[in-house]
Amino acid sequence: MKRLGLLMVLLGATFIPMARTDAHGLGNQKLEQVEAGPYLVSAWTDPKDVTIEDELHVTLSVQDQEKDFILEADVRVSAVLASDPSVTKSQQATHDNATQKLFYEAPLRLDKLGRWQITIVIEDELGQGTASFELDVAEASNKWTRWLWPVLGVTAVVIILAFGMYRKNKPQGSK
Amino acid sequence: MDATTEAFLQSWEWRWDVIFVLLTCVSIYVTGWVRLRRMGAKIANGWRLASYLAGMGFIALALLSGIGTFESLLFFIHMIQHILMMMYAAPLIMLAAPMPIGMWGLPRPIRLQLAKFLNQKSPLRQLIVTITKPGIIWMFYTLNLWMWHDSEMYERATTHSTVHNIQHLLFFGTALAIWWHTTDAAPKFHKHRTYGKRMMFAAATYFQNLLLGIYITMSPELIYTYYATVPRMWGIEAHRDQTIGGLIMWIPGGMMYGYTILILISRLMDYSEKQAQIKAKKASLKRQQTKGIATP
């Protein structure tokens, strides 16, 4: 029975990945090949609806005017809270952080509510380029929504286990 | 090698959810295979193990390598991913007899319970037999495939991870069911599947696949507009990317069914030949017996 329980828990754990917001997509597209000096920049943010509790991932694609990817640039992402410009965050965007190694990615934690101005600064042999977009950070989402899938998975496992135990311990002769 | 290709080859994503599921399945199968092998069961042979591991390898390649990470940038890469899962991984896994061998990899109480659930008279088995009849499976597979290639559904899957996971599960699940019938893999819950019926089934599946492939390839418009919004790799514009994706579905995708039909034809010929030999032997035996009776 212990082995059965362990197997059920392991199977239930497969529900957990469903809770993730975005695994292999790029996220919410904020910039679509906009001109930033000599570069064309695309930007995505993940998760799509950012809250103060989330780690925000800003993914960037940097191309030249011929649409060839620029892979050796120095890319920095900065965030400024619109209502209080003294609140700033800054992070280097790197290929190591990005899943797709053509892109740059920077993780940021925006822990204040409201609108943020996100600025991307690119420096390479071609020169400097800047692009920016705005992003709204909301209150932390309801924990129940966030944990819906894991909770459903665990509940299913508990029901299966309870049913199994009931069947095992059912008095002989009862229907 | 150009920088884009290099980046593509380096873009592996070690998704623990995928790795966990693959390792669990492989460990159950290998345990069952080893147990059956020790008992001298013929089913646990080398090529089945190789086939199962190759199938799992194709899933890993499709979901963890650059194919998995760049499917959101190129339509044809996404198509390759689906082909790997549905046309390569699924048949290889079914050829490996995952059900009987996998069952022996489970702990005894679970195996016995499962055997009880799947015995000939069990309602679960009756239900499985009813909902997995070849016609129903073909219809579900076709509807599922065409539905997800609708531009809106496709975009939803590409931009929402959960929808994407559901899409992959449905693609893979229906493909397993299709190849279950085509390869005549165990468990043999259904009535005897003759070579002729299996050929017709493979041909019907091939035909709808062909139509969808041709439709995507020949479409003068960009069906999957999402790809026009992302940076283009290797200078492949969105419409050309769509055409390549359609061609991949049309030719390599359809080829697997073509090979299957050829293999089934050759098996049918072998079978007919053997039947003819048996008939001839029986006839000659009868003649000899008659002669024997006539000349005591």
Short mmCIF file of C-alpha atoms in Angstrom, two decimals, chain A residues 1 3-5 7-11 13-14 16-27 29 31-33 42 44 48 61-63 67-69 71 98-103 149 163 167, chain B residues 3-4 7 10-13 15-17 20-21 28 68-73 106-110 113 116-117 158-162 164-166 168-169 226 228-234 237:
data_model
loop_
_atom_site.label_atom_id
_atom_site.label_comp_id
_atom_site.label_asym_id
_atom_site.label_seq_id
_atom_site.Cartn_x
_atom_site.Cartn_y
_atom_site.Cartn_z
CA MET A 1 0.00 0.00 0.00
CA ARG A 3 4.31 1.75 -2.70
CA LEU A 4 0.92 2.43 -4.23
CA GLY A 5 0.70 5.67 -2.25
CA LEU A 7 3.32 6.03 -6.98
CA MET A 8 0.08 8.00 -6.72
CA VAL A 9 1.89 10.95 -5.15
CA LEU A 10 4.46 10.86 -7.94
CA LEU A 11 1.72 10.76 -10.56
CA ALA A 13 3.08 15.63 -8.91
CA THR A 14 2.76 15.70 -12.67
CA ILE A 16 2.24 20.70 -10.69
CA PRO A 17 3.78 21.85 -13.98
CA MET A 18 0.32 22.87 -15.13
CA ALA A 19 0.42 25.62 -12.51
CA ARG A 20 3.28 27.39 -14.20
CA THR A 21 2.31 30.51 -16.07
CA ASP A 22 4.44 30.17 -19.16
CA ALA A 23 7.06 27.51 -19.65
CA HIS A 24 8.31 27.56 -23.21
CA GLY A 25 6.43 30.51 -24.74
CA LEU A 26 8.05 33.90 -24.85
CA GLY A 27 5.45 35.68 -22.73
CA GLN A 29 5.10 40.78 -26.39
CA LEU A 31 7.94 45.54 -28.38
CA GLU A 32 7.82 44.21 -31.93
CA GLN A 33 11.02 44.94 -33.81
CA SER A 42 11.65 42.93 -29.64
CA TRP A 44 8.56 40.02 -24.06
CA LYS A 48 1.88 37.96 -18.54
CA SER A 61 15.85 40.08 -29.23
CA VAL A 62 18.42 42.45 -30.71
CA GLN A 63 18.89 42.58 -34.50
CA LYS A 67 17.62 41.54 -39.33
CA ASP A 68 20.74 39.61 -38.39
CA PHE A 69 20.87 38.80 -34.70
CA LEU A 71 24.71 38.28 -30.03
CA ALA A 98 17.54 33.11 -21.69
CA THR A 99 16.14 29.73 -22.74
CA GLN A 100 16.55 30.62 -26.42
CA LYS A 101 20.22 31.52 -26.69
CA LEU A 102 19.57 33.96 -29.52
CA PHE A 103 17.93 36.22 -26.99
CA TRP A 149 -3.67 22.75 -10.26
CA PHE A 163 -10.78 4.77 -2.11
CA ARG A 167 -11.55 -1.18 -0.69
CA ALA B 3 25.75 32.08 -34.86
CA THR B 4 21.99 31.45 -35.19
CA ALA B 7 22.44 29.36 -30.55
CA GLN B 10 22.76 25.31 -27.45
CA SER B 11 19.17 26.12 -26.48
CA TRP B 12 18.29 23.11 -24.38
CA GLU B 13 15.71 23.61 -21.66
CA ARG B 15 12.24 20.94 -18.02
CA TRP B 16 12.03 18.93 -14.82
CA ASP B 17 8.37 18.06 -15.45
CA PHE B 20 10.38 13.40 -14.39
CA VAL B 21 7.64 11.85 -16.56
CA ILE B 28 8.86 1.24 -15.10
CA GLY B 68 11.26 22.63 -28.07
CA THR B 69 12.61 26.07 -27.29
CA PHE B 70 12.39 27.54 -30.81
CA GLU B 71 8.94 26.24 -31.73
CA SER B 72 7.58 29.60 -30.65
CA LEU B 73 9.75 31.31 -33.30
CA LEU B 106 4.85 -2.11 -11.52
CA PRO B 107 4.77 -3.32 -7.91
CA ARG B 108 2.85 -6.62 -7.60
CA PRO B 109 -0.25 -5.22 -5.81
CA ILE B 110 -0.71 -2.54 -8.46
CA GLN B 113 -5.18 -4.58 -9.32
CA LYS B 116 -8.32 -7.11 -12.32
CA PHE B 117 -9.49 -3.78 -13.74
CA THR B 158 1.49 28.98 -28.90
CA THR B 159 0.91 31.80 -26.45
CA HIS B 160 -0.56 29.88 -23.46
CA SER B 161 1.57 27.26 -21.85
CA THR B 162 -1.27 25.24 -20.31
CA HIS B 164 0.06 24.11 -25.32
CA ASN B 165 0.58 21.25 -22.85
CA ILE B 166 -3.00 20.07 -23.46
CA HIS B 168 0.74 18.10 -26.92
CA LEU B 169 -0.99 15.59 -24.64
CA TYR B 226 1.54 34.95 -34.77
CA ALA B 228 4.80 37.47 -38.32
CA THR B 229 5.21 39.18 -34.93
CA VAL B 230 8.37 37.36 -33.83
CA PRO B 231 11.94 37.89 -35.08
CA ARG B 232 12.71 35.67 -38.05
CA MET B 233 15.55 33.17 -37.84
CA TRP B 234 17.85 32.34 -40.77
CA GLU B 237 9.96 34.96 -43.68
#
